[in-house]
mmCIF file of C-alpha atoms in Angstrom:
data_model
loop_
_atom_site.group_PDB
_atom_site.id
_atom_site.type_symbol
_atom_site.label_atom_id
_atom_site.label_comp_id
_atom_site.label_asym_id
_atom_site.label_seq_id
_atom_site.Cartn_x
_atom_site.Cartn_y
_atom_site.Cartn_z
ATOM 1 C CA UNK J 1 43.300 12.653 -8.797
ATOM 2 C CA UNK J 2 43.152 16.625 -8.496
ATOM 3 C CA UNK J 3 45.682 17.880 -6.016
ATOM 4 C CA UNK J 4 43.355 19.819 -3.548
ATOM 5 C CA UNK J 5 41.717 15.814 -2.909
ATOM 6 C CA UNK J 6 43.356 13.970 -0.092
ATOM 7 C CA UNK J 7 41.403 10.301 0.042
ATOM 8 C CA UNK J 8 42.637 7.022 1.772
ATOM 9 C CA UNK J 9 39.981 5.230 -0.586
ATOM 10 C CA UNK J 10 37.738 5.479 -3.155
ATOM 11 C CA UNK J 11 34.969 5.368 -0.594
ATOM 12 C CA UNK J 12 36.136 9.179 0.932
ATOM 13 C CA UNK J 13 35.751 10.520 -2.254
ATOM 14 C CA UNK J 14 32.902 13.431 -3.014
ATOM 15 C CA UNK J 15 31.287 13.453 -6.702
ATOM 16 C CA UNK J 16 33.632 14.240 -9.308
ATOM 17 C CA UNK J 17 33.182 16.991 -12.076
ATOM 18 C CA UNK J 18 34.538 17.028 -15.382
ATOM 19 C CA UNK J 19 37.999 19.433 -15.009
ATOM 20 C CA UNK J 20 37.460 21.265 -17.836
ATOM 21 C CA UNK J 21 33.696 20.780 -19.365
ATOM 22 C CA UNK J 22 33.202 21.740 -23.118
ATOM 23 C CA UNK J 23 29.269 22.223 -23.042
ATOM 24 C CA UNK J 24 26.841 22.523 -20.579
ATOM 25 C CA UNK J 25 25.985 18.585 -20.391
ATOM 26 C CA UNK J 26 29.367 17.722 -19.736
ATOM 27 C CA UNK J 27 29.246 19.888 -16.538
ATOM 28 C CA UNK J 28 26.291 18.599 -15.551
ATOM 29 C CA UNK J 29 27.981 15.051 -15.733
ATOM 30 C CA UNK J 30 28.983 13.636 -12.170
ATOM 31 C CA UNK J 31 30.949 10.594 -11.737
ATOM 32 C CA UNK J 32 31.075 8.166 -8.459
ATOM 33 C CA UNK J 33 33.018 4.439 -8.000
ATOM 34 C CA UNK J 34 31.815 1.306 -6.225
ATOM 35 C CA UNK J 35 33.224 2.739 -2.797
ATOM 36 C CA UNK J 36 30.873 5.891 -2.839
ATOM 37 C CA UNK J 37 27.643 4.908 -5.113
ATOM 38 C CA UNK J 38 26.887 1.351 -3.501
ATOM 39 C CA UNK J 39 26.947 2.273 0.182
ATOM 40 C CA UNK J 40 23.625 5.119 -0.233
ATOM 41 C CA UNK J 41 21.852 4.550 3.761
ATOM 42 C CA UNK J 42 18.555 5.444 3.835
ATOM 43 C CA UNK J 43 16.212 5.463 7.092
ATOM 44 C CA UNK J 44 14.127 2.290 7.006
ATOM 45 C CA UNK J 45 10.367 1.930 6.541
ATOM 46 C CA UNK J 46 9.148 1.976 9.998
ATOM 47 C CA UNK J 47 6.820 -0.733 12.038
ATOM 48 C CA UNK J 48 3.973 0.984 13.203
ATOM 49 C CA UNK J 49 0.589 1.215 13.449
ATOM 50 C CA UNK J 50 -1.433 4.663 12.568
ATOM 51 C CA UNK J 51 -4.442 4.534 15.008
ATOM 52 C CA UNK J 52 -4.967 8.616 15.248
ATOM 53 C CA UNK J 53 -5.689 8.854 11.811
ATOM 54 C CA UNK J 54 -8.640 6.356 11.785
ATOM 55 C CA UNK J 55 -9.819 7.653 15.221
ATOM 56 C CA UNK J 56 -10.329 11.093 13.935
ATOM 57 C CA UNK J 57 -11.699 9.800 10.411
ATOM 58 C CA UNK J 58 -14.732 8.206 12.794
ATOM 59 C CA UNK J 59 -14.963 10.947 15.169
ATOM 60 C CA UNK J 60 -18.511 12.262 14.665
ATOM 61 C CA UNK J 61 -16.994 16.284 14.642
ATOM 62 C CA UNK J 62 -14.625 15.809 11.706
ATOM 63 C CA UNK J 63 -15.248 17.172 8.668
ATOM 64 C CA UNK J 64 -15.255 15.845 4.852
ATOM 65 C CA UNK J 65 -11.460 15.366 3.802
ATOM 66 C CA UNK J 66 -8.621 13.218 3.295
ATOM 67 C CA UNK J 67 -6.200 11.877 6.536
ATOM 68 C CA UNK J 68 -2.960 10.895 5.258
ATOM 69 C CA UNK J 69 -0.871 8.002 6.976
ATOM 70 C CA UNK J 70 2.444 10.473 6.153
ATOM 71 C CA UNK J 71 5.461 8.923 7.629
ATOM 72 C CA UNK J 72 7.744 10.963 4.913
ATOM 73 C CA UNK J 73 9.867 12.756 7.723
ATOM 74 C CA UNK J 74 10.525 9.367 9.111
ATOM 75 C CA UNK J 75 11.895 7.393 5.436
ATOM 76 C CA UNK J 76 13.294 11.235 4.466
ATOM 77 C CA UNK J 77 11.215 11.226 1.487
ATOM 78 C CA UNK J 78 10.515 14.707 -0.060
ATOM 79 C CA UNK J 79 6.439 13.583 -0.845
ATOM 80 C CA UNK J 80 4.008 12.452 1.203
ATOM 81 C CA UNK J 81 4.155 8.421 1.665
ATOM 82 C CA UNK J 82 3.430 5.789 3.840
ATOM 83 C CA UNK J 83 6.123 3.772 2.273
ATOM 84 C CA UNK J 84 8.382 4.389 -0.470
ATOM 85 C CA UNK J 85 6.204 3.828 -2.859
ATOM 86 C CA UNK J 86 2.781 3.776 -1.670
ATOM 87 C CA UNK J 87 0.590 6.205 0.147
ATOM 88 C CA UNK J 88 -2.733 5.299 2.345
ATOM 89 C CA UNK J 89 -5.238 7.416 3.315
ATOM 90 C CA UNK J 90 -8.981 7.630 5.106
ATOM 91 C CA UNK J 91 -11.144 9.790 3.967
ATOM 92 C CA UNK J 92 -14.646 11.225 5.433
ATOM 93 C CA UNK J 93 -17.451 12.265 4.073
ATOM 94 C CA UNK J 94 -20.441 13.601 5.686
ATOM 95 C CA UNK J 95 -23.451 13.052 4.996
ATOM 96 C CA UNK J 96 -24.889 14.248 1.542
ATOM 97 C CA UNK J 97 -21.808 16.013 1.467
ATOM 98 C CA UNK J 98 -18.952 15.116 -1.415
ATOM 99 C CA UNK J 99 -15.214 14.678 -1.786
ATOM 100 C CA UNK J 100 -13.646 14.629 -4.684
ATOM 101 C CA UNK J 101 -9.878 13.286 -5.465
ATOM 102 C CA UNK J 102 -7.818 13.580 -8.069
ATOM 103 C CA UNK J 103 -4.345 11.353 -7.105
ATOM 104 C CA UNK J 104 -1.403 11.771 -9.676
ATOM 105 C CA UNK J 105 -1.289 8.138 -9.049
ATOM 106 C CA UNK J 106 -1.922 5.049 -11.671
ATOM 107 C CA UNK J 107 -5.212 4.475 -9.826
ATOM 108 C CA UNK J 108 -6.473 3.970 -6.211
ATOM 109 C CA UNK J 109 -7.960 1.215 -4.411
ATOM 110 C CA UNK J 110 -10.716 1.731 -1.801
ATOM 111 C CA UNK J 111 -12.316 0.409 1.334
ATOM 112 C CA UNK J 112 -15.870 0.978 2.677
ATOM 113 C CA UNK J 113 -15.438 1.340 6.558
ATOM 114 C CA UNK J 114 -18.523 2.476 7.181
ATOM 115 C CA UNK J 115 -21.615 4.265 5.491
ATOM 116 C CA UNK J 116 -22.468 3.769 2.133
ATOM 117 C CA UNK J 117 -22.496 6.585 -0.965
ATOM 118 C CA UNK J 118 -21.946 6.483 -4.808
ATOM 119 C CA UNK J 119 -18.810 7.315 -6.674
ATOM 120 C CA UNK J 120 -18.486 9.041 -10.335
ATOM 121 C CA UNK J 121 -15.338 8.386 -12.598
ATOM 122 C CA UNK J 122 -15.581 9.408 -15.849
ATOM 123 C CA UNK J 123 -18.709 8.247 -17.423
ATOM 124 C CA UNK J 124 -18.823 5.794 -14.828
ATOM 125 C CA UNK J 125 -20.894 5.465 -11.654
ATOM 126 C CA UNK J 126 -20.848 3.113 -8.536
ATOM 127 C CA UNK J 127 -22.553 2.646 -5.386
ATOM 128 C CA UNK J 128 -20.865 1.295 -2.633
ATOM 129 C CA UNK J 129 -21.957 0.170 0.919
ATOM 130 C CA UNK J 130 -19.471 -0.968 3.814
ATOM 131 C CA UNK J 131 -17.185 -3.689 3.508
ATOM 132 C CA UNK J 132 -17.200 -3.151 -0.395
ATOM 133 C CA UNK J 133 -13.978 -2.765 -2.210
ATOM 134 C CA UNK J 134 -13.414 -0.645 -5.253
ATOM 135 C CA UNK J 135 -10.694 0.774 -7.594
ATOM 136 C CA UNK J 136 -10.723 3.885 -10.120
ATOM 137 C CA UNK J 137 -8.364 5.062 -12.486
ATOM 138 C CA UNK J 138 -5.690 7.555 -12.372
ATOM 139 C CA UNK J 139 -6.621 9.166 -15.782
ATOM 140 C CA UNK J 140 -9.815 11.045 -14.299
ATOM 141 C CA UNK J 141 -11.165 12.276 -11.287
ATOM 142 C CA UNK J 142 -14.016 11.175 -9.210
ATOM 143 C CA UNK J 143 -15.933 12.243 -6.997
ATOM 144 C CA UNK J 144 -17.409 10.680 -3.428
ATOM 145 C CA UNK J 145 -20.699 11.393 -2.240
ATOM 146 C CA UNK J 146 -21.833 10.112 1.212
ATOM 147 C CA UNK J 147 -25.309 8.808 1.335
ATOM 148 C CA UNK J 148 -27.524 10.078 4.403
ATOM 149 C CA UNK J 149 -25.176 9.378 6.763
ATOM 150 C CA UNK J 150 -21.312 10.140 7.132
ATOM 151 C CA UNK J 151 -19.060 7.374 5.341
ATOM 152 C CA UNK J 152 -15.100 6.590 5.874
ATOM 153 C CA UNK J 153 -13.277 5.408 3.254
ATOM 154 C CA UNK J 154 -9.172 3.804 3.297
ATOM 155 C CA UNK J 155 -7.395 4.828 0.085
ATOM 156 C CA UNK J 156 -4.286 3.621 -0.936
ATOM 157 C CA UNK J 157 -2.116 5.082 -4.130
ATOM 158 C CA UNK J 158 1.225 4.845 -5.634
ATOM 159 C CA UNK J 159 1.256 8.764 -5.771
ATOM 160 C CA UNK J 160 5.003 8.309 -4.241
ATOM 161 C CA UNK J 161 6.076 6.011 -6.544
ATOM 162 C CA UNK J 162 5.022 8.561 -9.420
ATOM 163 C CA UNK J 163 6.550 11.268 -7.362
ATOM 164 C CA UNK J 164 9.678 9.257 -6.982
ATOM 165 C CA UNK J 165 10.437 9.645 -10.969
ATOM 166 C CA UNK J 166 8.289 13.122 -10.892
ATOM 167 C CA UNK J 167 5.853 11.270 -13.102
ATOM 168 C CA UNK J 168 2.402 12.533 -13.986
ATOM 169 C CA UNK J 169 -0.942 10.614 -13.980
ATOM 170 C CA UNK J 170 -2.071 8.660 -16.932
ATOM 171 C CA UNK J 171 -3.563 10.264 -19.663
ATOM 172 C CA UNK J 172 -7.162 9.921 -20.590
ATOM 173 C CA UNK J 173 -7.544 6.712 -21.936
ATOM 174 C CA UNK J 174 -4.292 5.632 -20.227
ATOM 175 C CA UNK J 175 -4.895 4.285 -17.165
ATOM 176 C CA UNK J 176 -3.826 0.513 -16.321
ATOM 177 C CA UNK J 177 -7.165 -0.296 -14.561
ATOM 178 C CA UNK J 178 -10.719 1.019 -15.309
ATOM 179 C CA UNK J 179 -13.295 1.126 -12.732
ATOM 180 C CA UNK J 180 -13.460 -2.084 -10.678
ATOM 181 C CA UNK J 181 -16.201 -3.312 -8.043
ATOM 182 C CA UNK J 182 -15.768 -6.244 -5.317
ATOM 183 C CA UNK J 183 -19.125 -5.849 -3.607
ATOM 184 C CA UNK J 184 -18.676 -7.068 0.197
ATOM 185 C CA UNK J 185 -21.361 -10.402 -0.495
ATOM 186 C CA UNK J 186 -19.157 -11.640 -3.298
ATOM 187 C CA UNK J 187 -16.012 -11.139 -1.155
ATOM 188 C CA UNK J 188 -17.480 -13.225 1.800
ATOM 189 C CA UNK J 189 -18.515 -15.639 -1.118
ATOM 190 C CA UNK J 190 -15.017 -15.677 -2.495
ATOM 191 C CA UNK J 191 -13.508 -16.415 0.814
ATOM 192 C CA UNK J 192 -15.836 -19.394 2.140
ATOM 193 C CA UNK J 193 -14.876 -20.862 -1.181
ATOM 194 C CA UNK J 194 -10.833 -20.448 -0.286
ATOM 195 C CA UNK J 195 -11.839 -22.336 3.091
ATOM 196 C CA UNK J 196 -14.091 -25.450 1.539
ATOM 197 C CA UNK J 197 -11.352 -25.961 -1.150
ATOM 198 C CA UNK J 198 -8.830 -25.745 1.400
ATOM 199 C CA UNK J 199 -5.057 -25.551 1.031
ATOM 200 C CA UNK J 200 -1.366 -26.860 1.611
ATOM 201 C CA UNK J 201 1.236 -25.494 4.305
ATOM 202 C CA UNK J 202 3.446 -24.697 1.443
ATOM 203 C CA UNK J 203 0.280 -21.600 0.743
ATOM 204 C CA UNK J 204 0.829 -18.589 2.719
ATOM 205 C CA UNK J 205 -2.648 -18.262 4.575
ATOM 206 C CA UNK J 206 -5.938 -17.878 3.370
ATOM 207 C CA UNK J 207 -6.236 -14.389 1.439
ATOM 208 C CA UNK J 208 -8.216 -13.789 -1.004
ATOM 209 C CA UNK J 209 -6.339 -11.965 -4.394
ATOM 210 C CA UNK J 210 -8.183 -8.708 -5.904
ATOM 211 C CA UNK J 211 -7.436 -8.472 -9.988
ATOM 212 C CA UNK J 212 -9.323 -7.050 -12.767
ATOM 213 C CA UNK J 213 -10.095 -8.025 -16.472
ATOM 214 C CA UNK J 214 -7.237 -5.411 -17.098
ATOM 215 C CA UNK J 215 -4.760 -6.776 -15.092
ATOM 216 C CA UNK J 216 -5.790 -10.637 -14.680
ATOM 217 C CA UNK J 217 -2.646 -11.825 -16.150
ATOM 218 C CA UNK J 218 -0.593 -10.139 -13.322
ATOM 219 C CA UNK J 219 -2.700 -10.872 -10.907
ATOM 220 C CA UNK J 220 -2.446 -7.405 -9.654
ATOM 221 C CA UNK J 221 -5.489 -4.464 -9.336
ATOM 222 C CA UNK J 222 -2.175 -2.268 -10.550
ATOM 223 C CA UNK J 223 0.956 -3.251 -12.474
ATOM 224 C CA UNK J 224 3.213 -2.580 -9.314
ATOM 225 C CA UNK J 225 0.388 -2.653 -6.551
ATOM 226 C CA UNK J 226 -1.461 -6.191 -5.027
ATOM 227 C CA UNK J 227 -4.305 -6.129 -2.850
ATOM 228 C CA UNK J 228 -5.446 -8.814 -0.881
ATOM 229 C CA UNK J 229 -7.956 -9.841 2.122
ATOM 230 C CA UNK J 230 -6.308 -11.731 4.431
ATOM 231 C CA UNK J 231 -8.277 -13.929 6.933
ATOM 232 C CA UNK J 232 -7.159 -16.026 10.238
ATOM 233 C CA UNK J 233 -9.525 -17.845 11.761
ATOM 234 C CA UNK J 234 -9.631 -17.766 15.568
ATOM 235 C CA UNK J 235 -6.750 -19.389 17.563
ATOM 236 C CA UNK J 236 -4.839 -19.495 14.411
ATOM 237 C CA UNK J 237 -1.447 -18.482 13.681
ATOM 238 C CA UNK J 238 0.197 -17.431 10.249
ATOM 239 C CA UNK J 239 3.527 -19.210 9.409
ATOM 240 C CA UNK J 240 6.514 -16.716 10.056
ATOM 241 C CA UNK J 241 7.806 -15.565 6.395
ATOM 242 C CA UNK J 242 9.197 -12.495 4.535
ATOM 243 C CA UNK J 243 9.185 -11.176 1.332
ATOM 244 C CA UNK J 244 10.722 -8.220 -0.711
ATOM 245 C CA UNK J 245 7.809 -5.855 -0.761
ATOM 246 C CA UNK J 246 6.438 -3.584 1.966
ATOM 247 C CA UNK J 247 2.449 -4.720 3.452
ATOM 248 C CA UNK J 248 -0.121 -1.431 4.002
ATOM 249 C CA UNK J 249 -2.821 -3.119 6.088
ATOM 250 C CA UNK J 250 -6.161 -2.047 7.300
ATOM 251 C CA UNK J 251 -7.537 -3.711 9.979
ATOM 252 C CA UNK J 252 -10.922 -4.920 9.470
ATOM 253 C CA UNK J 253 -11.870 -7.358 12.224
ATOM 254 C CA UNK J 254 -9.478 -8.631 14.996
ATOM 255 C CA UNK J 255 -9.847 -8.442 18.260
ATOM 256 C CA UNK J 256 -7.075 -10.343 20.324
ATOM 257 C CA UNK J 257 -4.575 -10.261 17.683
ATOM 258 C CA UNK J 258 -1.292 -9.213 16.957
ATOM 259 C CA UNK J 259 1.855 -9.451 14.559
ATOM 260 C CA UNK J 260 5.311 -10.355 15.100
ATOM 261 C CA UNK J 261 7.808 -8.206 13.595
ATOM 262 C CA UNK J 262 11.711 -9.275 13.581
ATOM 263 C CA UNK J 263 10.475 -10.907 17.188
ATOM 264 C CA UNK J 264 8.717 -7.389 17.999
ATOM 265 C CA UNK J 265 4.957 -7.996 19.179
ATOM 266 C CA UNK J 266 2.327 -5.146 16.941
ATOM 267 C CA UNK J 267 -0.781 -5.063 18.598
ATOM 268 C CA UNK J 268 -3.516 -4.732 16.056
ATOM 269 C CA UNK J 269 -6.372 -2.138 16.646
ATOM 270 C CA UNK J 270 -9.909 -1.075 15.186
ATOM 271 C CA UNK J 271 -9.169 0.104 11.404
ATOM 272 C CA UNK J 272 -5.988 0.823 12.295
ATOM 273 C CA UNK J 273 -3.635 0.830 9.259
ATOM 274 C CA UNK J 274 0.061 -1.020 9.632
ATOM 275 C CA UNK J 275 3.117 -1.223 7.918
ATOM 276 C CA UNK J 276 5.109 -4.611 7.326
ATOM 277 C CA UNK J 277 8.627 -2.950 6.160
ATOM 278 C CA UNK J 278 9.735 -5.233 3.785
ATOM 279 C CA UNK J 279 12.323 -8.283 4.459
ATOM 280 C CA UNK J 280 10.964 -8.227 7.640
ATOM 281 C CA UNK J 281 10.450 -11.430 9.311
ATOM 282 C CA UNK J 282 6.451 -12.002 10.564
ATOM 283 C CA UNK J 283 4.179 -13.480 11.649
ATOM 284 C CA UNK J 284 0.198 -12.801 11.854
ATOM 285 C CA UNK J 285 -1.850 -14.385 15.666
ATOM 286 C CA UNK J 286 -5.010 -14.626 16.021
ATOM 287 C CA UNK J 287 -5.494 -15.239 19.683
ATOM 288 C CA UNK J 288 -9.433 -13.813 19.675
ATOM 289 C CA UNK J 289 -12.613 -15.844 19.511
ATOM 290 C CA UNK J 290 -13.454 -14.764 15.556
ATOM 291 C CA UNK J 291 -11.917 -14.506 12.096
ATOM 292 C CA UNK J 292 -9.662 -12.130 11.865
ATOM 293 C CA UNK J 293 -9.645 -9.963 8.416
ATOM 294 C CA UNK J 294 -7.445 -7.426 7.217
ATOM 295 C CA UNK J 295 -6.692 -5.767 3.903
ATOM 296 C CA UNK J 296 -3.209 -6.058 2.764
ATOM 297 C CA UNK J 297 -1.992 -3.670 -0.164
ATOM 298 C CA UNK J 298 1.672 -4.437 -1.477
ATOM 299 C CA UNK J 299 4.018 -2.976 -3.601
ATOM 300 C CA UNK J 300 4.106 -6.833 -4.714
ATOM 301 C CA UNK J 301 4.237 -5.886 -8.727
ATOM 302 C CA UNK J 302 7.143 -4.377 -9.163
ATOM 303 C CA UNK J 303 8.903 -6.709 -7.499
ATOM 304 C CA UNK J 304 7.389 -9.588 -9.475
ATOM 305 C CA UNK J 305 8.073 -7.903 -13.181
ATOM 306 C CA UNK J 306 11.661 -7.480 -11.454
ATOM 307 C CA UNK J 307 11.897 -11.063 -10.374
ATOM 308 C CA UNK J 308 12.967 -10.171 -6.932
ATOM 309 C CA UNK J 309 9.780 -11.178 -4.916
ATOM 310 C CA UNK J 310 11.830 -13.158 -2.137
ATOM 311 C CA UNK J 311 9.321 -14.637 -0.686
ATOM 312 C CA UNK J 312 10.356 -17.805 1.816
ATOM 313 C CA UNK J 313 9.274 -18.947 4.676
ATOM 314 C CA UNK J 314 11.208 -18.655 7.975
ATOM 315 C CA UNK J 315 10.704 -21.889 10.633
ATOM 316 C CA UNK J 316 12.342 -22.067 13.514
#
């Protein structure tokens, strides 16, 4: 140990430098030990619920743009994100008017809230009406044009988890998804068919999985992102459970219901979006007089090419 370093343990130590570096990529070399590299303490992903952002994304004086749900200064991230690796947005679009995006992101996913419009990507074209759900590629940019009246969309990327590595977007030709449509009538189909099959208490709830021909073997819209609508009918409760990943939900319909968080109540709200951090144990209550529905995205993929999904369920 160099004589100027007075340590009790490994774990006081600062970053070591080579003494006497013969090149420039030996002194960029830093070395740590199992006292000082294992012990890293980030801030956690918060529990919270974004309600401003959707109230001024339906507030009939905004303007065409994107909201972010940015809780960055929160986790200490140095990129916008509403967790560590994903990053939800609404976006308006007045009517007639357009908004284009161009994520550096694998691809985004995409709820109608309201209105209805058409979207270009590529050579491809869309039109979407509320309650649809869509996906586009990260490999080109598109373009949103509102219909007649103003339209709200919720995006969700995994621009942070590109920014984590300081990755850039697919190239053309690249991306892991092409342009996917789940048109709100075959979703409702979809999910009366979960409810006549039924289902065991060993299946957590009733949600309904969103994959694509391109990514039907993971199960996944994105390699490391899974999307799912999630339904409770009324007086219904979820069974209390956790799992590795982090939950980005949008609120589509549930009035009188809430979450429990590691025993904390979270009061859902209109379109509000949510975040589950992950290992967290909860619990989803539907206490209203309808189904409840809400749109879950999940960092869910990495974690199940990494074999770490954790999911279990937690009984009292």
């Amino acid at each position: 140990m160099p004589d100027n370093i007075v340590a009790e343990s490994i774990a006081d130590l600062p970053a070591q430098v080579a003494a006497n570096p013969k090149t420039a990529a030996e002194s960029r070399a830093r070395y740590f030990n199992t006292g000082n590299a294992f012990n890293v303490q980030l801030p956690p992903v918060p529990n919270m619920v974004f309600t401003d952002e959707p109230r001024k994304a339906l507030a009939p004086t905004s303007s065409t743009g994107l909201i972010p749900c940015d809780v960055s200064d929160v986790m200490q991230c140095p990129f916008p994100a509403t967790s560590p690796l994903v990053l939800a947005y609404y976006g308006r679009i007045l009517g007639n008017e357009s908004l284009k995006t161009d994520f550096v992101a694998s691809g985004a996913v995409y709820y109608v809230i309201e209105g209805k419009g058409r979207t270009e990507s590529g050579n491809e074209i869309i039109e979407w009406n509320a309650g649809d759900v869509f996906v586009t590629p990260g490999d080109v940019s598109q373009t949103h044009k509102a219909i007649d009246e103003p339209a709200v969309l919720w995006i969700v990327t995994n621009e942070p988890q590109l920014a984590f590595e300081k990755l850039q977007a697919p190239l053309a030709g690249r991306a892991p998804t092409d342009v996917v449509h789940y048109p709100s009538e075959e979703i409702d189909k979809q999910i009366d068919l979960i409810y006549r099959v039924g289902r065991g208490d060993d299946i957590a709830g009733s949600a309904l999985i969103f994959s694509s021909s391109k990514q039907e073997e993971s199960r996944n819209v994105l390699p490391t992102l899974t999307v799912a609508m999630n339904s409770l009918p009324a007086g219904v409760t979820q069974r209390p459970h956790r799992h590795n990943s982090v939950a980005i939900s949008l609120v589509i319909q549930g009035e009188n219901c809430f979450s429990m968080i590691d025993s904390e109540r979270k009061d859902w709200a209109p379109w509000a979006t949510t975040i589950t951090p992950p290992v967290s144990v909860h619990s989803h209550h539907n206490a209203g007089n309808e189904q409840a529905k809400f749109l879950i995205v999940q960092d869910g993929g990495i974690y199940y090419h990494a074999r770490a999904m954790g999911f279990e369920f937690i009984d009292d």
